[in-house]
Coordinates of C-alpha atoms and ligand atoms in Angstrom, one line a residue:
X162 CA -40.0 69.0 7.8
X163 CA -36.5 67.7 7.4
X164 CA -35.9 64.9 4.9
X165 CA -32.7 63.0 4.5
X166 CA -32.2 60.8 1.5
X167 CA -29.5 58.1 1.7
X168 CA -28.0 57.5 -1.8
X169 CA -28.0 60.2 -4.4
X170 CA -28.1 58.1 -7.5
X171 CA -30.9 58.1 -10.1
X172 CA -33.7 57.6 -7.5
X173 CA -32.2 59.4 -4.5
X174 CA -31.7 62.6 -6.5
X175 CA -35.2 62.4 -7.9
X176 CA -36.7 61.9 -4.5
X177 CA -34.6 64.8 -3.1
X178 CA -35.7 67.1 -5.9
X179 CA -39.4 66.3 -5.4
X180 CA -39.1 66.9 -1.7
X181 CA -37.3 70.2 -2.2
X182 CA -40.0 71.3 -4.7
X183 CA -42.5 70.5 -2.0
X184 CA -40.7 73.0 0.3
X185 CA -39.1 70.5 2.6
X186 CA -35.5 70.8 3.8
X187 CA -33.5 68.0 2.1
X188 CA -30.1 66.5 2.6
X189 CA -28.8 64.0 0.2
X190 CA -26.1 61.7 1.6
X191 CA -23.9 59.6 -0.6
X192 CA -20.6 57.7 -0.1
X193 CA -19.3 59.0 -3.4
X194 CA -18.4 62.6 -4.0
X195 CA -18.7 62.0 -7.7
X196 CA -22.3 60.8 -7.2
X197 CA -23.1 63.9 -5.1
X198 CA -21.8 66.1 -7.8
X199 CA -23.8 64.2 -10.4
X200 CA -26.9 64.4 -8.2
X201 CA -26.5 68.2 -7.9
X202 CA -26.1 68.6 -11.6
X203 CA -28.9 66.3 -12.4
X204 CA -31.3 68.2 -10.1
X205 CA -30.2 71.6 -11.3
X206 CA -30.8 70.6 -14.9
X207 CA -34.2 69.1 -14.1
X208 CA -35.3 72.2 -12.1
X209 CA -34.0 74.5 -14.9
X210 CA -36.1 72.6 -17.4
X211 CA -39.2 72.8 -15.2
X212 CA -38.6 76.6 -14.8
X213 CA -38.2 77.1 -18.6
X214 CA -41.5 75.3 -19.1
X215 CA -43.0 77.5 -16.3
X216 CA -43.9 74.4 -14.3
X217 CA -42.1 76.0 -11.3
X218 CA -41.6 79.6 -10.6
X219 CA -39.3 79.3 -7.5
X220 CA -36.1 77.8 -9.0
X221 CA -33.8 79.5 -6.4
X222 CA -36.0 78.4 -3.4
X223 CA -36.1 74.8 -4.6
X224 CA -32.3 74.7 -5.0
X225 CA -31.7 76.4 -1.7
X226 CA -33.6 73.6 0.1
X227 CA -31.0 71.0 -0.9
X228 CA -27.8 70.1 0.8
X229 CA -25.4 67.4 -0.5
X230 CA -23.1 65.6 1.9
X231 CA -20.9 62.6 2.4
X232 CA -21.4 63.0 6.2
X233 CA -24.3 61.6 8.2
X234 CA -24.8 64.7 10.4
X235 CA -28.3 65.5 9.1
X236 CA -29.7 62.0 10.1
X237 CA -30.2 63.0 13.8
X238 CA -32.3 66.0 12.7
X239 CA -34.4 64.2 10.1
X240 CA -38.2 63.6 10.5
X241 CA -38.2 61.4 7.4
X242 CA -35.4 59.3 6.0
X243 CA -35.7 57.7 2.6
X244 CA -33.0 55.2 1.7
X245 CA -32.1 54.8 -2.0
X246 CA -28.8 52.9 -2.0
X247 CA -28.2 50.1 -4.5
X248 CA -30.5 47.0 -4.4
X249 CA -28.3 44.8 -2.3
X250 CA -29.8 43.4 0.9
X251 CA -26.6 43.5 3.0
X252 CA -26.0 47.1 2.1
X253 CA -29.6 48.0 3.0
X254 CA -29.3 46.2 6.3
X255 CA -26.0 48.0 7.1
X256 CA -27.6 51.3 6.2
X257 CA -30.6 50.7 8.5
X258 CA -28.5 49.5 11.4
X259 CA -26.6 52.8 11.2
X260 CA -29.9 54.8 10.8
X261 CA -31.3 53.0 13.8
X262 CA -28.4 54.3 15.9
X263 CA -28.6 57.9 14.7
X264 CA -32.2 58.8 13.9
X265 CA -34.7 60.4 16.3
X266 CA -37.1 58.0 17.9
X267 CA -40.1 59.4 16.0
X268 CA -38.3 59.5 12.6
X269 CA -40.0 57.7 9.7
X270 CA -37.5 55.1 8.2
X271 CA -38.4 54.4 4.6
X272 CA -36.7 52.3 2.0
X273 CA -37.1 52.8 -1.8
X274 CA -36.3 49.2 -2.5
X275 CA -38.1 47.9 -5.6
X276 CA -38.2 44.2 -4.5
X277 CA -36.4 43.4 -1.3
X278 CA -38.2 42.4 1.9
X279 CA -39.2 45.4 4.0
X280 CA -39.5 43.0 6.9
X281 CA -35.9 41.8 6.5
X282 CA -34.6 45.3 6.3
X283 CA -36.7 46.4 9.3
X284 CA -35.5 43.4 11.3
X285 CA -32.0 44.8 11.9
X286 CA -33.5 47.9 13.6
X287 CA -34.8 48.1 17.2
X288 CA -38.0 49.8 15.7
X289 CA -39.4 47.7 12.8
X290 CA -42.8 49.4 13.4
X291 CA -41.2 52.6 12.1
X292 CA -40.0 51.1 8.9
X293 CA -42.0 51.1 5.6
X294 CA -41.4 50.8 1.9
X295 CA -41.8 54.0 -0.1
X296 CA -41.3 52.8 -3.7
X297 CA -41.0 55.7 -6.1
X298 CA -40.9 55.4 -9.9
X299 CA -38.4 56.7 -12.3
X300 CA -38.0 59.5 -13.3
X301 CA -39.3 60.6 -9.8
X302 CA -40.1 64.2 -10.8
X303 CA -42.3 63.0 -13.7
X304 CA -44.0 59.8 -12.4
X305 CA -46.9 60.4 -10.1
X306 CA -47.0 57.0 -8.5
X307 CA -45.7 56.1 -5.1
X308 CA -46.2 52.5 -3.9
X309 CA -46.4 52.2 -0.2
X310 CA -45.4 48.8 1.2
X311 CA -46.3 47.6 4.7
X312 CA -43.6 45.4 6.3
X313 CA -44.7 42.6 8.7
X314 CA -44.4 45.0 11.7
X315 CA -45.1 48.4 10.1
X316 CA -47.5 50.3 12.4
X317 CA -50.7 52.0 11.3
X318 CA -49.1 55.3 12.5
X319 CA -46.1 54.8 10.3
X320 CA -48.3 54.0 7.3
X321 CA -50.3 57.1 7.9
X322 CA -47.2 59.3 8.3
X323 CA -45.8 57.9 5.1
X324 CA -49.1 58.7 3.3
X325 CA -48.9 62.3 4.7
X326 CA -45.3 62.5 3.3
X327 CA -46.5 61.1 -0.1
X328 CA -49.3 63.7 -0.2
X329 CA -46.8 66.5 0.5
X330 CA -44.7 65.3 -2.4
X331 CA -47.7 65.4 -4.6
X332 CA -47.7 61.6 -5.3
X333 CA -50.7 59.4 -6.1
X334 CA -50.4 56.3 -3.9
X335 CA -51.2 52.6 -4.0
X336 CA -50.6 50.3 -1.1
X337 CA -49.1 46.8 -1.0
X338 CA -50.8 45.5 2.1
X339 CA -48.3 42.6 2.4
X340 CA -44.6 42.4 2.0
X341 CA -44.1 39.8 -0.7
X342 CA -41.3 40.0 -3.3
X343 CA -41.9 42.7 -5.9
X344 CA -44.8 44.0 -4.0
X345 CA -47.6 44.9 -6.4
X346 CA -45.9 46.6 -9.3
X347 CA -42.6 44.8 -9.9
X348 CA -44.1 41.4 -9.2
X349 CA -46.2 41.9 -12.4
X350 CA -43.9 44.1 -14.5
X351 CA -40.5 42.5 -14.0
X352 CA -41.4 39.0 -15.2
X353 CA -42.7 40.6 -18.4
X354 CA -39.5 42.5 -18.9
X355 CA -37.5 39.4 -18.1
X356 CA -39.5 37.6 -20.8
X357 CA -38.7 40.4 -23.3
X358 CA -35.0 39.7 -22.5
X359 CA -35.4 36.0 -23.3
X360 CA -37.0 37.0 -26.6
X361 CA -34.0 39.1 -27.5
X362 CA -31.6 36.4 -26.3
X363 CA -33.3 33.7 -28.4
X364 CA -33.3 36.0 -31.4
X365 CA -37.1 36.2 -31.7
X366 CA -37.0 39.9 -32.1
X367 CA -34.8 43.0 -31.6
X368 CA -35.2 45.4 -28.7
X369 CA -36.4 48.0 -31.2
X370 CA -39.2 45.8 -32.5
X371 CA -40.3 44.7 -29.0
X372 CA -40.3 48.2 -27.7
X373 CA -42.2 49.5 -30.8
X374 CA -44.7 46.7 -30.3
X375 CA -45.5 47.8 -26.8
X376 CA -45.8 51.4 -27.8
X377 CA -48.1 50.8 -30.9
X378 CA -49.9 47.7 -29.6
X379 CA -50.4 48.4 -25.9
X380 CA -50.2 52.2 -25.8
X381 CA -47.2 52.3 -23.5
X382 CA -45.2 55.5 -23.7
X383 CA -41.9 53.5 -23.6
X384 CA -41.1 49.9 -24.4
X385 CA -39.8 47.4 -21.7
X386 CA -36.2 47.2 -22.9
X387 CA -35.7 51.0 -23.1
X388 CA -37.3 51.3 -19.7
X389 CA -34.8 48.9 -18.0
X390 CA -32.0 50.6 -19.8
X391 CA -33.2 53.7 -18.0
X392 CA -33.7 52.0 -14.7
X393 CA -30.3 50.2 -14.9
X394 CA -29.8 46.6 -16.1
X395 CA -28.0 45.8 -12.8
X396 CA -31.0 47.1 -10.7
X397 CA -33.4 45.1 -12.9
X398 CA -31.3 41.9 -12.5
X399 CA -31.0 42.3 -8.7
X400 CA -34.8 42.9 -8.4
X401 CA -35.5 39.8 -10.6
X402 CA -33.1 37.7 -8.4
X403 CA -35.0 38.9 -5.3
X404 CA -38.3 37.7 -6.9
X405 CA -36.7 34.3 -7.7
X406 CA -35.2 33.8 -4.3
X407 CA -38.2 35.2 -2.5
X408 CA -40.8 32.9 -4.1
X409 CA -38.4 30.0 -4.8
X410 CA -40.3 29.6 -8.0
X411 CA -38.5 28.9 -11.4
X412 CA -41.0 31.1 -13.3
X413 CA -39.0 34.1 -11.9
X414 CA -35.5 32.9 -13.0
X415 CA -33.5 35.9 -14.3
X416 CA -32.7 35.8 -18.0
X417 CA -29.0 34.8 -18.6
X418 CA -28.7 37.7 -21.1
X419 CA -29.3 40.2 -18.2
X420 CA -26.5 38.5 -16.2
X421 CA -24.2 38.6 -19.1
X422 CA -24.9 42.3 -19.7
X423 CA -24.1 43.1 -16.0
X424 CA -20.9 41.0 -16.2
X425 CA -19.9 43.0 -19.3
X426 CA -20.7 46.3 -17.6
X427 CA -23.5 47.2 -20.0
X428 CA -25.8 48.6 -17.4
X429 CA -28.0 50.8 -19.6
X430 CA -28.1 54.5 -20.0
X431 CA -25.8 55.1 -17.0
X432 CA -22.9 53.4 -18.7
X433 CA -23.8 54.5 -22.2
X434 CA -24.8 51.0 -23.3
X435 CA -27.5 48.5 -22.6
X436 CA -30.0 47.2 -25.1
X437 CA -29.4 50.5 -26.8
X438 CA -26.3 52.7 -27.2
X439 CA -26.3 56.2 -25.7
X440 CA -24.0 59.1 -26.4
Ligands
NAD135 P1 -28.0 54.2 -8.3 O1 -26.9 53.2 -8.5 O2 -28.3 55.2 -9.4 O3 -27.7 55.0 -7.0 C1 -27.3 54.5 -5.8 C2 -26.5 55.5 -5.0 O4 -26.2 55.0 -3.7 C3 -25.1 55.7 -5.7 O5 -25.0 57.1 -5.9 C4 -24.1 55.2 -4.7 O6 -22.9 56.0 -4.7 C5 -24.9 55.4 -3.4 N1 -24.4 54.5 -2.3 C6 -23.9 53.3 -2.4 N2 -23.6 52.8 -1.1 C7 -24.0 53.8 -0.3 C8 -23.9 53.9 1.1 N3 -23.5 53.0 1.9 N4 -24.4 55.1 1.7 C9 -24.8 56.1 0.9 N5 -24.9 56.0 -0.4 C10 -24.5 54.9 -1.0 O7 -29.3 53.3 -8.0 P2 -30.9 53.7 -8.1 O8 -31.3 53.3 -9.5 O9 -31.0 55.1 -7.7 O10 -31.5 52.7 -7.1 C11 -31.5 53.0 -5.7 C12 -32.7 52.2 -5.1 O11 -33.9 52.5 -5.7 C13 -32.5 50.6 -5.3 O12 -33.0 50.0 -4.1 C14 -33.5 50.4 -6.4 O13 -34.0 49.1 -6.5 C15 -34.6 51.4 -6.1 N6 -35.4 51.7 -7.3 C16 -34.8 52.0 -8.5 C17 -35.6 52.3 -9.6 C18 -35.0 52.6 -10.9 O14 -35.7 52.8 -11.9 N7 -33.6 52.7 -11.0 C19 -37.0 52.5 -9.4 C20 -37.5 52.3 -8.2 C21 -36.7 51.9 -7.1

């Protein structure tokens, strides 16, 4: 099975790695050569760590399954395409218009969006029944969950094909039967994180205290603020905006501190600074 991943950032590189570990042929496409290089290094480091822990024994095979490219040649050969470009609707629409022109008729077109409408993204293609949400969780090689999201026109065949792919990737799946903003997971999780940002903004507590509270009080392995530092403050803000716009409900208004941090370029771990500072 040939898999093409569009966007080789945090999520795209993780998805590509997991697909390669499952023995699939993977091409990761990105507009940025720097991102491609980073993706390759990130995957090699991660595969090396797994090999050192004896969690995989075929390091060379896994790495040989991966191709990194700034060209779209692999798209026409792909059986499955998973899009993981930044969380901007217009960018996703442009990407799917292009995929619609180049991909095989029977290709599965999946988006890893965390909150945008699958139906809107699918609507720019001539085959909305082939489009589905495959929402992975970060870090993809570690997190077992895959949330499948049915768009308004997603067919039963497409859903079953996506399940088959998820099984090959070794994921445990849940399904959002309907395409409402945030689907199942982020609709519940993001407002909680947003509220944690309000608590910091209002000086009720520090990120350290809030995160510690979630670890010691609720048994989470990582607190909400460290988690969005990892996910990207920009990604979290865009996802929160999608909830706000999608439901037209003020309870989803993004915290101004999140906006300020994005304006200042403090995007979390990827820029070295978010709620915490990283070396
Ligand atoms: P990221 O910024 O780390 O990576 C995005 C990549 O896409 C970058 O490498 C960028 O160069 C590339 N890109 C931009 N425009 C492109 C184009 N036109 N064609 C090809 N590549 C392009 O972002 P991410 O965190 O990997 O998020 C990607 C998607 O995954 C978003 O939709 C996000 O909401 C979703 N998601 C993110 C997380 C998370 O924890 N970060 C979790 C689940 C889902």
